[in-house]
GROMACS .gro file of C-alpha atoms in nm:
model
  194
    1MET     CA    1   2.666  -1.926  -0.533
    2ALA     CA    2   2.864  -1.617  -0.429
    3LEU     CA    3   2.823  -1.461  -0.775
    4GLY     CA    4   2.447  -1.513  -0.759
    5ALA     CA    5   2.425  -1.358  -0.414
    6ALA     CA    6   2.621  -1.043  -0.504
    7PRO     CA    7   2.347  -0.855  -0.698
    8VAL     CA    8   2.083  -0.935  -0.437
    9LEU     CA    9   2.303  -0.831  -0.146
   10ALA     CA   10   2.423  -0.517  -0.325
   11SER     CA   11   2.067  -0.402  -0.393
   12VAL     CA   12   1.943  -0.438  -0.034
   13PRO     CA   13   2.074  -0.107   0.111
   14VAL     CA   14   1.939   0.086  -0.189
   15LEU     CA   15   1.604  -0.093  -0.165
   16LEU     CA   16   1.574  -0.028   0.210
   17SER     CA   17   1.650   0.340   0.152
   18ARG     CA   18   1.383   0.358  -0.117
   19MET     CA   19   1.132   0.179   0.106
   20ARG     CA   20   1.198   0.426   0.391
   21ARG     CA   21   1.163   0.720   0.154
   22ASP     CA   22   0.835   0.585   0.013
   23LEU     CA   23   0.689   0.547   0.363
   24GLN     CA   24   0.799   0.897   0.463
   25ARG     CA   25   0.678   1.070   0.145
   26GLU     CA   26   0.385   0.858   0.030
   27GLY     CA   27   0.274   0.682   0.348
   28ARG     CA   28   0.297   0.352   0.158
   29LEU     CA   29   0.532   0.165  -0.073
   30ARG     CA   30   0.502   0.263  -0.436
   31THR     CA   31   0.418  -0.022  -0.674
   32GLY     CA   32   0.768  -0.023  -0.827
   33THR     CA   33   0.929  -0.040  -0.483
   34ALA     CA   34   0.701  -0.326  -0.378
   35ALA     CA   35   0.782  -0.510  -0.703
   36TRP     CA   36   1.155  -0.464  -0.635
   37MET     CA   37   1.106  -0.590  -0.278
   38TRP     CA   38   0.925  -0.903  -0.401
   39ALA     CA   39   1.191  -0.958  -0.670
   40ASP     CA   40   1.460  -0.946  -0.399
   41TYR     CA   41   1.257  -1.189  -0.186
   42GLY     CA   42   1.234  -1.420  -0.488
   43ALA     CA   43   1.608  -1.400  -0.557
   44TYR     CA   44   1.684  -1.455  -0.189
   45THR     CA   45   1.448  -1.756  -0.181
   46ALA     CA   46   1.624  -1.903  -0.484
   47LEU     CA   47   1.965  -1.856  -0.318
   48VAL     CA   48   1.846  -2.028  -0.001
   49ALA     CA   49   1.686  -2.309  -0.202
   50ILE     CA   50   2.011  -2.366  -0.390
   51THR     CA   51   2.210  -2.383  -0.068
   52LEU     CA   52   1.958  -2.619   0.088
   53THR     CA   53   1.983  -2.861  -0.203
   54THR     CA   54   2.361  -2.889  -0.190
   55ARG     CA   55   2.532  -3.178  -0.017
   56PRO     CA   56   2.492  -3.156   0.363
   57PHE     CA   57   2.797  -3.042   0.559
   58GLY     CA   58   2.959  -3.252   0.829
   59ALA     CA   59   2.836  -3.552   1.020
   60PRO     CA   60   2.465  -3.636   1.046
   61LEU     CA   61   2.285  -3.459   1.328
   62PRO     CA   62   2.151  -3.653   1.627
   63LEU     CA   63   1.781  -3.734   1.597
   64PRO     CA   64   1.670  -3.489   1.871
   65VAL     CA   65   1.853  -3.202   1.697
   66ARG     CA   66   1.702  -3.293   1.359
   67ALA     CA   67   1.355  -3.321   1.518
   68ALA     CA   68   1.394  -2.980   1.684
   69ALA     CA   69   1.509  -2.824   1.356
   70VAL     CA   70   1.214  -2.974   1.166
   71ALA     CA   71   0.979  -2.848   1.439
   72LEU     CA   72   1.135  -2.500   1.411
   73THR     CA   73   1.079  -2.506   1.035
   74GLY     CA   74   0.716  -2.608   1.079
   75ALA     CA   75   0.642  -2.360   1.357
   76GLY     CA   76   0.807  -2.078   1.163
   77SER     CA   77   0.606  -2.163   0.851
   78LEU     CA   78   0.282  -2.164   1.049
   79LEU     CA   79   0.370  -1.827   1.205
   80VAL     CA   80   0.429  -1.676   0.858
   81LEU     CA   81   0.093  -1.804   0.736
   82ALA     CA   82  -0.088  -1.692   1.052
   83GLY     CA   83   0.059  -1.342   1.017
   84ALA     CA   84  -0.015  -1.308   0.644
   85ARG     CA   85  -0.370  -1.433   0.694
   86ARG     CA   86  -0.458  -1.128   0.906
   87PHE     CA   87  -0.413  -0.882   0.618
   88ALA     CA   88  -0.695  -0.756   0.396
   89GLY     CA   89  -0.518  -0.853   0.074
   90PRO     CA   90  -0.200  -0.842  -0.132
   91ALA     CA   91  -0.182  -0.461  -0.137
   92GLN     CA   92  -0.181  -0.435   0.242
   93LEU     CA   93   0.058  -0.730   0.271
   94SER     CA   94   0.298  -0.562   0.024
   95GLY     CA   95   0.276  -0.223   0.192
   96THR     CA   96   0.121  -0.050  -0.111
   97ALA     CA   97  -0.203   0.014   0.082
   98ALA     CA   98  -0.229   0.100   0.449
   99GLY     CA   99  -0.542  -0.090   0.546
  100THR     CA  100  -0.625  -0.118   0.914
  101LEU     CA  101  -0.406  -0.178   1.216
  102VAL     CA  102  -0.367  -0.553   1.268
  103THR     CA  103  -0.321  -0.656   1.632
  104GLY     CA  104  -0.504  -0.990   1.658
  105GLY     CA  105  -0.408  -1.347   1.587
  106ALA     CA  106  -0.033  -1.398   1.559
  107TYR     CA  107   0.014  -1.023   1.608
  108ARG     CA  108  -0.083  -1.060   1.975
  109CYS     CA  109   0.248  -1.234   2.050
  110SER     CA  110   0.474  -1.055   1.799
  111ARG     CA  111   0.467  -0.727   1.609
  112ASN     CA  112   0.647  -0.908   1.327
  113PRO     CA  113   0.521  -1.267   1.309
  114GLN     CA  114   0.592  -1.300   0.937
  115TYR     CA  115   0.954  -1.186   0.969
  116THR     CA  116   1.006  -1.395   1.283
  117GLY     CA  117   0.840  -1.699   1.129
  118LEU     CA  118   1.041  -1.676   0.808
  119LEU     CA  119   1.369  -1.652   1.001
  120ALA     CA  120   1.270  -1.950   1.218
  121ALA     CA  121   1.158  -2.161   0.923
  122LEU     CA  122   1.473  -2.089   0.723
  123ALA     CA  123   1.701  -2.145   1.023
  124GLY     CA  124   1.531  -2.478   1.091
  125ALA     CA  125   1.571  -2.582   0.728
  126ALA     CA  126   1.936  -2.475   0.726
  127ILE     CA  127   2.005  -2.678   1.040
  128THR     CA  128   1.811  -2.978   0.909
  129ARG     CA  129   2.012  -2.972   0.584
  130ARG     CA  130   2.338  -2.896   0.771
  131SER     CA  131   2.402  -2.595   0.547
  132PRO     CA  132   2.629  -2.327   0.696
  133THR     CA  133   2.578  -2.118   0.380
  134ALA     CA  134   2.201  -2.121   0.421
  135LEU     CA  135   2.241  -2.038   0.789
  136ALA     CA  136   2.463  -1.742   0.693
  137LEU     CA  137   2.193  -1.623   0.450
  138VAL     CA  138   1.938  -1.644   0.733
  139GLY     CA  139   2.171  -1.431   0.946
  140GLY     CA  140   2.194  -1.179   0.663
  141LEU     CA  141   1.815  -1.162   0.640
  142ALA     CA  142   1.797  -1.107   1.017
  143VAL     CA  143   2.031  -0.808   0.976
  144VAL     CA  144   1.810  -0.670   0.696
  145TYR     CA  145   1.498  -0.707   0.911
  146ALA     CA  146   1.672  -0.542   1.207
  147ALA     CA  147   1.752  -0.245   0.980
  148TRP     CA  148   1.405  -0.230   0.823
  149VAL     CA  149   1.169  -0.284   1.117
  150PRO     CA  150   1.242   0.046   1.301
  151ALA     CA  151   1.158   0.243   0.984
  152GLU     CA  152   0.841   0.041   0.934
  153GLU     CA  153   0.739   0.093   1.297
  154ALA     CA  154   0.803   0.468   1.278
  155HIS     CA  155   0.571   0.480   0.977
  156LEU     CA  156   0.303   0.281   1.161
  157ALA     CA  157   0.326   0.518   1.460
  158ARG     CA  158   0.280   0.817   1.227
  159HIS     CA  159  -0.005   0.652   1.039
  160PHE     CA  160  -0.203   0.493   1.323
  161GLY     CA  161  -0.095   0.719   1.611
  162ARG     CA  162  -0.177   0.631   1.970
  163PRO     CA  163  -0.345   0.292   1.898
  164TYR     CA  164  -0.025   0.169   1.734
  165VAL     CA  165   0.196   0.313   2.008
  166ARG     CA  166  -0.009   0.132   2.274
  167TYR     CA  167   0.013  -0.189   2.073
  168ARG     CA  168   0.388  -0.144   2.015
  169ASP     CA  169   0.451  -0.079   2.384
  170ALA     CA  170   0.254  -0.389   2.490
  171THR     CA  171   0.373  -0.639   2.228
  172PRO     CA  172   0.726  -0.774   2.171
  173ARG     CA  173   0.889  -0.697   1.837
  174TRP     CA  174   0.986  -1.063   1.795
  175VAL     CA  175   0.814  -1.355   1.968
  176GLY     CA  176   0.862  -1.298   2.340
  177LEU     CA  177   1.186  -1.104   2.290
  178ARG     CA  178   1.195  -0.739   2.392
  179ALA     CA  179   1.480  -0.507   2.294
  180PRO     CA  180   1.637  -0.298   2.576
  181ALA     CA  181   1.481   0.020   2.430
  182GLU     CA  182   1.138  -0.147   2.441
  183VAL     CA  183   1.177  -0.232   2.809
  184ALA     CA  184   1.260   0.132   2.894
  185GLY     CA  185   0.896   0.236   2.876
  186PRO     CA  186   0.626   0.370   2.646
  187THR     CA  187   0.690   0.641   2.393
  188ARG     CA  188   0.467   0.876   2.195
  189PRO     CA  189   0.413   0.902   1.820
  190SER     CA  190   0.637   1.169   1.668
  191GLY     CA  191   0.493   1.518   1.712
  192GLU     CA  192   0.264   1.425   2.002
  193GLN     CA  193   0.296   1.633   2.319
  194ALA     CA  194   0.280   1.500   2.676
   0.00000   0.00000   0.00000
């Protein structure tokens, strides 16, 4: 398991750097970068699947805990699907085409419903299967998203300007959770004067 995770984990910082550079230079992810991103998602999914199919750790969970974990998995999965459904197609979903600013549906309660939903679904599955390794992988993905989202949001502010800034200032990054910097007050897109 650890040997399989090493190449995926080692490539993440380089991939995130390339994704940031693509957004800054091209205003979108290049096809090769998007393919690399999806390959990493696939490898990560395989790692999580492997950990979830291993023998559960520790004593069985009480029924209310298992039920809550299953509900978290289901709710997270629905949030991912609701977020993805709002996009015009695979190119916009992958970041290779800008499309239009999406603020409706699941995006009314979270600027990142797909990321939030995936983390919730995987955490619920890890708890249900009593897999500390899978839970650690979920934590790693949360760290990756925390590193990526500010770069993605800076790009969206440059691309969509004031409409995105208003949306960003009114909508939590995660579901109902606002970072201290978000609570401080509205900001302007880069380059915009007061």
